[in-house]
């Protein structure tokens, strides 16, 4: 089967290691230095040496490969290299060398074609066409030189894109005529048609201007009849399997864009379904065509009903409807697997596009049969296949669900039937789908205990984003399916769970029940809240009973751990049930406390995570006296807390403290007392450390164990502050003075260490541990500031002493000892205080801004986290304290300079933040009194830097915001919103700012891209103004420009400037003819 080249990813020899051509030997090591002999362009090229260099670049030793590729790249870069291509192709005996010669030619055609004269263009075109025909005309040549022919095809397609239709309008007729002379030539021509179709309709974005892409598409469509007739002739008359396969493959590319008439007015569909689908070697080719046809949504609905009936009738002849497709795929060939995936894609596309029109009694049998096939395919153990099916089942289930919820009467869904009949129609199919969902449910984010490739249980540290997305989609689908028939969903889950229980009780091997049990439990958790309370209660009791029974009879820690994690996951997903059943909730929580002492990997983590989830969703139950009890259960938890957390590591312990914090935070009485009891143990340890510090003049704080303990205590306080929110103020007030003392102590220690031992000391473990304490203190204050609802309290009690300790320390410290968390805290304070933080701005800028700029200005790599937080701080300042910023005249220029520098940053997140700041700053400044001064100083500079990042491919992800800001600038000039001249009036004279910017942009672009003609540059600059009023048109204008910047020379665009100007004139006339579209000019107003 022909596999096309990826036209945008090919490198020198990426996919083919040919048999070593006769006469080409490995380049002796002694001759490696002689490789650069091929770089002498003053005399005849040494073809034999070139052969050896090309061979060495693929087959040589690592040193030879590196040297050879370096020399070959230098050869390719020489401006005269392409002129040697024809002699290389004629004289060489090596396909490696032929491939290299063609790779020299390719960039010439892509980017410098228009710089060649007409005779050179014709010569290259004729030569390539001749070679393609010669190589594709006989079996031996095709087999021996397949690599070279593929590359030739790529080159030819690039030429076609440049020449067709203006200079080679007969291309289609010529290639069709040649195809009829020889089946081998026809086969290769089909490949060329396919590649051209992909280039024009699939890959045009970013490679061709919109005008060129539309021209090629229009030409393709206008001349397609002869291409289609050639395809039809081949499919009807040829008996050559490879030609038929290639033709089907090519036709599948055409079907995404050809007019629907070709599909339905000719005999294409019956031929695909009845002639090719039943034949195994053509089955997948036919399916690819049908996949594209399924997406066509025009014409008579009867056409699609005919397709449905024909397809089902043909399918049952070689795949009976009761076939166990999952088992067949497991034992089938790769082609069988491909067919099942193609079958899923066709059915999903077809149903998504046409199901609504097919729901008619005449089509019911075929429609359900086709759905039955798709449901059976959903049971196949192939993730990609299942994803395809899942998409459609989500659509169908959602559709049926909302019809149920929205009907206020009997809405006819099928002719002559009611909604209930429609649901009943799909009911047998959806039963299979529910089974597939339960059997294949993806792992939720909360489950952190998983199996590795060796079948061992491990704790997962990295989130599997793909699995999480898969779970979310499956969960949504299963929720809709459960709403439609909750009893069927529950029956499937309980039955499957019973089967797993039987396996556990019979001591079955773990590989028979570990994974299926987990997937069932994940499915159980996914439908929480879907059933009625009574039904959910019965269902969950059955599930938990079976799981607990399994846990009792299971042997071995691994087996018990699997069941335990599933129990924890399930109970954590049913907060409604837990809230309604206190005794069960208390039992579950006590079970979690037991699991916190289980040392199996991941079990303690999951127990803590589940406890946190339950604490958030059921928090009030723990602080309320329950029926039959004499005190809230939170009292028992606080009394047992030292034992509960005794086996936990610091991270797990902190999670437990956060969980209890949520409970206490929901209490309406004795909250401060409960907080004191919760924090008794951490406060006691803190007091011990501080007592020792005071006894040793703070020297005890410098010990590694003391720093480590303080870090853990502060981290615990951070988690508690997160859950208590405002209520945490009573705890912070107790040791806030101590916190500041600790911060200053470690600041002094770090400064002394740097002074005595130099900056390298900041990399030692001791100084790192000191900095860790400081960083956690800053994070704690940040969390509290975010949570505090009383800005006045912050301003009076906490922020002044905190800034006194932090700002001066940051300014005086060595850059390697400065903490990014200081900048993060400043951002949080400004976000919380908003304009009330204005009074702090001068001091912050004097102590923090300048020294941070000095740290990061020399490159884009040092202090990465400082950079991120610095630009976050700048954005907060611009957003909430813009007025104060503008009043600090000395700092405004540095602020703008920093933002402009940020948009050029190599880190995408920082560059994006810089663009957002610049966009928001522009909006702020144009409404301020400082607008005119800013415009005069910065507009041209902003344009310089915005065009710099626009044309730099490294900053391509920021295109949207780059275009947005550029459009605002040109729109402001176009609408005369900038009243002051943007040019130096003492040395320059322009009628308007628009005239000046036109000149400025033309000059800027002309100097940067000397390959562009003056006419093209002028057209681009003018378009920046004419398209500024339309966001979409402006972006497209920029995209076309980016394509043009890659090309050298020019085409006939300048010849069409008059037509373009005329077109613009007609547009202007039309706009003037419609009242309100044009703003009145000053002349009109004065008249």
mmCIF file with all atom_site columns, C-alpha atoms in Angstrom, residues 87 119 242 407 651 748 1007 1062:
data_model
loop_
_atom_site.group_PDB
_atom_site.id
_atom_site.type_symbol
_atom_site.label_atom_id
_atom_site.label_alt_id
_atom_site.label_comp_id
_atom_site.label_asym_id
_atom_site.label_entity_id
_atom_site.label_seq_id
_atom_site.pdbx_PDB_ins_code
_atom_site.Cartn_x
_atom_site.Cartn_y
_atom_site.Cartn_z
_atom_site.occupancy
_atom_site.B_iso_or_equiv
_atom_site.pdbx_formal_charge
_atom_site.auth_seq_id
_atom_site.auth_comp_id
_atom_site.auth_asym_id
_atom_site.auth_atom_id
_atom_site.pdbx_PDB_model_num
ATOM 1 C CA . UNK A 1 87   ? 24.205  16.622 -13.823 1.00 0.00 ? 87   UNK A CA 1
ATOM 2 C CA . UNK A 1 119  ? 13.365  29.736 -19.207 1.00 0.00 ? 119  UNK A CA 1
ATOM 3 C CA . UNK A 1 242  ? -2.229  -1.997 -6.747  1.00 0.00 ? 242  UNK A CA 1
ATOM 4 C CA . UNK A 1 407  ? -41.144 17.160 26.390  1.00 0.00 ? 407  UNK A CA 1
ATOM 5 C CA . UNK A 1 651  ? 2.485   15.769 52.898  1.00 0.00 ? 651  UNK A CA 1
ATOM 6 C CA . UNK A 1 748  ? 20.575  37.728 57.946  1.00 0.00 ? 748  UNK A CA 1
ATOM 7 C CA . UNK A 1 1007 ? 14.503  46.446 4.891   1.00 0.00 ? 1007 UNK A CA 1
ATOM 8 C CA . UNK A 1 1062 ? -10.332 49.085 -8.551  1.00 0.00 ? 1062 UNK A CA 1
#
